[in-house]
Coordinates of C-alpha atoms in Angstrom, one line a residue:
M27 CA 232.3 135.7 174.1
A28 CA 231.3 132.2 175.1
L29 CA 230.3 129.6 172.5
S30 CA 226.7 128.5 172.1
S31 CA 225.7 124.9 172.5
M32 CA 223.2 123.2 170.3
T33 CA 221.6 121.5 173.3
G34 CA 218.7 123.1 175.2
F35 CA 215.1 123.1 176.4
A36 CA 212.6 125.9 176.9
R37 CA 209.0 126.1 178.0
H38 CA 206.6 129.1 177.9
A39 CA 202.9 129.2 178.9
G40 CA 200.4 131.9 178.2
T41 CA 196.8 132.7 177.7
L42 CA 195.0 133.7 174.4
P43 CA 192.5 136.7 174.3
D44 CA 189.6 134.2 174.4
G45 CA 190.9 132.6 177.6
T46 CA 192.4 129.6 176.0
G47 CA 195.7 128.5 177.6
F48 CA 198.7 127.6 175.5
V49 CA 202.1 126.0 176.2
W50 CA 205.2 126.1 173.9
E51 CA 207.9 123.5 174.5
L52 CA 211.1 123.7 172.5
R53 CA 213.9 121.1 172.5
S54 CA 217.2 121.4 170.7
V55 CA 219.9 118.8 170.0
N56 CA 223.1 118.8 167.9
G57 CA 222.8 118.5 164.1
R58 CA 224.9 119.2 161.0
G59 CA 222.7 122.1 160.0
L60 CA 219.5 123.7 161.2
D61 CA 216.3 121.6 161.1
V62 CA 213.2 123.1 162.7
R63 CA 210.2 120.8 163.2
L64 CA 206.9 122.3 164.4
R65 CA 203.9 120.4 165.9
L66 CA 200.9 122.6 165.7
P67 CA 197.2 121.9 166.5
A68 CA 194.8 121.6 163.6
G69 CA 193.8 124.9 162.0
L70 CA 197.1 126.7 162.8
D71 CA 199.0 125.9 159.6
R72 CA 199.2 129.6 158.7
L73 CA 201.6 130.0 161.6
E74 CA 204.2 127.5 160.4
A75 CA 206.0 129.8 157.9
P76 CA 206.5 132.8 160.2
L77 CA 207.5 130.7 163.2
R78 CA 210.1 128.8 161.1
E79 CA 211.4 132.1 159.8
A80 CA 211.8 133.4 163.4
A81 CA 213.7 130.3 164.5
T82 CA 216.0 130.5 161.4
A83 CA 216.8 134.1 162.1
R84 CA 218.0 133.3 165.6
F85 CA 219.9 130.0 165.2
R86 CA 222.5 128.6 162.8
R87 CA 222.6 124.9 163.7
G88 CA 220.8 122.3 165.6
N89 CA 217.7 120.0 165.4
I90 CA 214.9 122.0 167.0
S91 CA 211.5 120.6 167.7
A92 CA 208.7 122.9 168.9
T93 CA 205.4 121.7 170.2
L94 CA 202.3 123.9 170.8
T95 CA 199.6 122.6 173.2
L96 CA 196.3 124.4 173.6
K97 CA 194.3 124.0 176.8
R98 CA 190.7 124.8 176.1
E99 CA 188.3 125.2 179.0
E100 CA 185.1 123.0 178.7
R101 CA 182.2 125.4 178.6
A102 CA 178.5 124.8 178.1
P103 CA 177.4 126.0 174.7
R104 CA 175.8 129.4 174.5
L105 CA 172.2 129.2 173.2
T106 CA 170.4 131.8 171.1
P107 CA 166.9 131.7 169.6
D108 CA 166.3 131.3 165.9
P109 CA 164.0 134.4 165.1
A110 CA 161.9 132.6 162.4
A111 CA 161.5 129.4 164.4
L112 CA 160.6 131.4 167.5
E113 CA 157.9 133.3 165.7
Q114 CA 156.5 130.2 164.2
A115 CA 156.5 128.4 167.6
I116 CA 154.7 131.3 169.4
A117 CA 152.0 131.5 166.7
L118 CA 151.4 127.8 166.9
A119 CA 151.2 127.7 170.7
V120 CA 148.8 130.7 170.8
M121 CA 146.6 129.0 168.1
V122 CA 146.5 125.7 169.9
A123 CA 145.7 127.4 173.3
A124 CA 142.9 129.4 171.8
R125 CA 141.2 126.2 170.5
I126 CA 141.2 124.6 173.9
P127 CA 138.6 126.0 176.3
G128 CA 140.1 127.1 179.6
C129 CA 143.7 126.5 178.5
P130 CA 146.2 129.0 180.0
P131 CA 148.4 131.1 177.8
P132 CA 151.5 129.2 176.6
R133 CA 154.5 129.6 178.9
A134 CA 157.8 130.9 177.5
E135 CA 159.9 127.8 178.5
A136 CA 157.4 125.6 176.7
V137 CA 157.8 127.7 173.6
L138 CA 161.6 127.6 173.8
G139 CA 161.5 123.9 174.2
F140 CA 160.0 123.5 170.7
P141 CA 162.6 121.8 168.3
G142 CA 164.7 124.2 166.4
V143 CA 163.8 127.3 168.5
L144 CA 167.1 127.4 170.3
R145 CA 170.5 126.8 168.6
A146 CA 174.1 126.8 169.9
E147 CA 176.0 130.0 169.1
S148 CA 178.9 129.4 166.7
A149 CA 182.2 129.0 168.5
E150 CA 184.2 129.9 165.4
P151 CA 186.4 132.9 166.0
Q152 CA 185.9 136.0 163.9
E153 CA 188.6 137.2 161.6
G154 CA 189.9 139.8 164.1
E155 CA 189.9 137.3 166.9
E156 CA 191.8 134.8 164.8
E157 CA 194.5 137.4 164.1
A158 CA 194.8 138.2 167.8
R159 CA 195.2 134.5 168.6
H160 CA 197.9 134.1 166.0
A161 CA 199.7 137.2 167.3
A162 CA 199.6 135.9 170.8
L163 CA 200.9 132.5 169.8
A164 CA 203.7 134.0 167.7
A165 CA 204.7 136.3 170.6
G166 CA 204.8 133.3 173.0
F167 CA 207.0 131.4 170.5
G168 CA 209.4 134.4 170.5
V169 CA 209.6 134.2 174.3
A170 CA 210.3 130.5 174.1
L171 CA 213.0 131.0 171.5
E172 CA 214.8 133.6 173.7
A173 CA 214.7 131.2 176.6
L174 CA 216.1 128.4 174.4
S175 CA 218.8 130.7 173.2
E176 CA 219.8 131.6 176.8
M177 CA 220.0 128.0 177.8
R178 CA 222.1 127.2 174.7
R179 CA 224.5 130.1 175.6
A180 CA 224.7 128.8 179.2
E181 CA 225.6 125.3 177.9
G182 CA 228.1 127.0 175.6
E183 CA 229.9 128.6 178.5
K184 CA 230.4 125.2 180.1
L185 CA 231.6 123.9 176.7
T186 CA 234.2 126.7 176.4
G187 CA 235.8 125.6 179.7
I188 CA 235.8 121.9 178.7
L189 CA 237.2 122.6 175.3
G190 CA 239.9 124.8 176.8
T191 CA 240.9 122.1 179.2
L192 CA 241.1 119.6 176.4
L193 CA 243.3 121.9 174.3
D194 CA 245.6 122.3 177.3
E195 CA 245.9 118.6 177.5
I196 CA 246.6 118.2 173.8
G197 CA 249.2 121.0 174.0
S198 CA 251.0 119.3 176.9
L199 CA 251.0 115.9 175.1
R200 CA 252.3 117.6 172.1
E201 CA 255.2 119.1 174.1
A202 CA 256.0 115.7 175.6
A203 CA 256.0 114.1 172.2
A204 CA 258.3 116.8 170.9
A205 CA 260.8 116.1 173.7
E206 CA 260.6 112.3 173.1
A207 CA 261.0 112.8 169.3
A208 CA 264.2 114.7 169.8
S209 CA 265.8 111.6 171.3
Q210 CA 264.9 109.4 168.4
P211 CA 268.1 109.8 166.4
A212 CA 270.2 108.6 169.4
A213 CA 267.7 105.7 169.9
H214 CA 268.1 104.7 166.2
R215 CA 271.9 104.8 166.6
A216 CA 271.9 102.7 169.8
R217 CA 269.5 100.2 168.3
L218 CA 271.5 99.9 165.0
Q219 CA 274.7 99.4 166.9
A220 CA 273.2 96.7 169.1
A221 CA 271.8 94.9 166.1
L222 CA 275.2 95.1 164.3
A223 CA 277.1 93.9 167.3
E224 CA 274.7 90.9 167.6
L225 CA 275.0 90.1 163.9
L226 CA 278.8 90.4 163.8
D227 CA 279.2 88.6 167.1
G228 CA 280.6 91.7 168.8
D229 CA 283.0 92.6 166.0
N230 CA 281.7 95.9 164.7
R231 CA 283.5 96.4 161.4
V232 CA 281.0 99.0 160.0
P233 CA 282.7 102.3 159.4
E234 CA 281.5 105.2 161.5
E235 CA 280.6 107.2 158.4
R236 CA 278.4 104.4 157.1
L237 CA 276.8 104.0 160.5
A238 CA 276.0 107.8 160.5
V239 CA 274.4 107.6 157.0
E240 CA 272.1 104.7 158.1
V241 CA 271.1 106.5 161.3
A242 CA 270.4 109.6 159.2
L243 CA 268.1 107.7 156.9
L244 CA 266.2 106.1 159.7
A245 CA 265.9 109.5 161.4
Q246 CA 264.5 111.0 158.3
K247 CA 261.8 108.4 158.0
S248 CA 260.7 108.9 161.5
D249 CA 261.0 112.7 161.5
V250 CA 257.8 114.0 163.1
R251 CA 258.7 117.7 163.4
E252 CA 256.1 118.7 160.7
E253 CA 253.3 116.8 162.4
L254 CA 254.2 118.4 165.8
D255 CA 254.4 121.9 164.2
R256 CA 251.0 121.4 162.7
L257 CA 249.5 120.2 165.9
A258 CA 250.8 123.3 167.7
A259 CA 249.2 125.5 164.9
H260 CA 245.9 123.6 165.2
V261 CA 245.9 124.2 169.0
E262 CA 246.4 127.9 168.5
A263 CA 243.7 128.0 165.8
A264 CA 241.2 126.2 168.0
R265 CA 241.9 128.6 170.9
A266 CA 241.3 131.5 168.5
L267 CA 237.9 130.0 167.5
L268 CA 236.8 129.8 171.1
G269 CA 237.1 133.6 171.3
E270 CA 235.1 134.4 168.2
E271 CA 231.7 136.0 168.3
S272 CA 230.1 133.8 165.7
A273 CA 229.0 130.2 165.1
V274 CA 232.3 128.3 164.9
G275 CA 231.0 124.7 165.3
R276 CA 231.7 123.6 161.7
R277 CA 235.3 125.0 161.7
L278 CA 236.0 123.5 165.0
E279 CA 234.8 120.1 163.8
F280 CA 237.1 120.4 160.8
L281 CA 240.0 121.2 163.0
T282 CA 239.4 118.1 165.1
Q283 CA 239.7 116.1 161.9
E284 CA 243.1 117.7 161.2
F285 CA 244.2 117.0 164.8
G286 CA 243.3 113.3 164.2
R287 CA 245.3 113.1 161.0
E288 CA 248.5 114.5 162.6
S289 CA 248.2 112.2 165.6
N290 CA 247.8 109.2 163.3
T291 CA 250.9 110.1 161.3
L292 CA 252.8 110.7 164.6
G293 CA 252.0 107.2 165.7
A294 CA 252.9 105.7 162.3
K295 CA 256.3 107.3 162.4
S296 CA 257.1 106.5 166.0
A297 CA 260.3 104.7 166.6
S298 CA 259.9 104.3 170.4
L299 CA 257.4 102.9 172.8
A300 CA 257.2 106.2 174.7
L301 CA 256.3 108.2 171.6
T302 CA 253.8 105.5 170.6
R303 CA 252.2 105.8 174.0
L304 CA 252.0 109.6 173.7
S305 CA 250.4 109.4 170.2
L306 CA 247.7 107.1 171.7
E307 CA 247.1 109.5 174.5
L308 CA 246.8 112.3 171.9
K309 CA 244.3 110.3 170.0
A310 CA 242.2 109.8 173.1
A311 CA 242.3 113.5 174.0
I312 CA 241.4 114.5 170.4
E313 CA 238.5 112.1 170.4
R314 CA 237.1 113.7 173.5
L315 CA 237.6 117.1 171.9
R316 CA 235.7 115.9 168.8
E317 CA 232.8 114.7 170.9
Q318 CA 232.5 118.0 172.7
A319 CA 233.0 120.1 169.5
A320 CA 230.0 118.2 167.9
N321 CA 227.8 120.2 170.3
V322 CA 229.0 123.6 169.4
E323 CA 226.7 125.8 167.2

């Protein structure tokens, strides 16, 4: 199974039962833990807890920001007559018309034009309508979460290949370092003999046994077999993590720290320019591994 990245984007648009359009936009970047930040329009605070719970159930790590945008259509307000005000206006109009000789009966539009007769119908949704709105928004959020998860998995597949290539490179450098380290005792002996010859003006009077002891001490100080063995073990452990069906990002990041420690010690113990160069190349490869591992969930 491929890893999951912590990087991704998802967008989902829909329509509420009352015709209002909505858009969910989700963005995810890497983070040490899981941090979900929601931006909701006013009046939808009740949704925050269940939405956060849904995101927490799906993801382990990453900084996730979710933004909800509502697109309300501009509509003319629906007018409805106020019964009491209408009755009062009709009575008043009839009374006035009766007192004016020859005045025609009051017209309906004139009566409706009296102040207070017509009022705008309340646009506030009823309780059932509010629940339907919340359900539709939560369902849309679930669709966006699934799309984000799919993108993070797709990014994780790419990461798996990149990490595998970097582990191959580290393994090859480790093999080259092991071959170079095997020649260090001979290099110590040659270097020590050359130094003695120069010091004694070509007359090497140091017993062979004494020379062997000095070479052995130098070789012991520069022995890097443990570091190389641990590097090999770390490479195998990292490969095993790439095949696990769980969130392995934290463990992979810890392993990269261990890689770094071994490469630092290898460089410190180096007794040859070739081994020093290999330790520097190892550090560079391990740093690239660390940067990529930081994106793994």
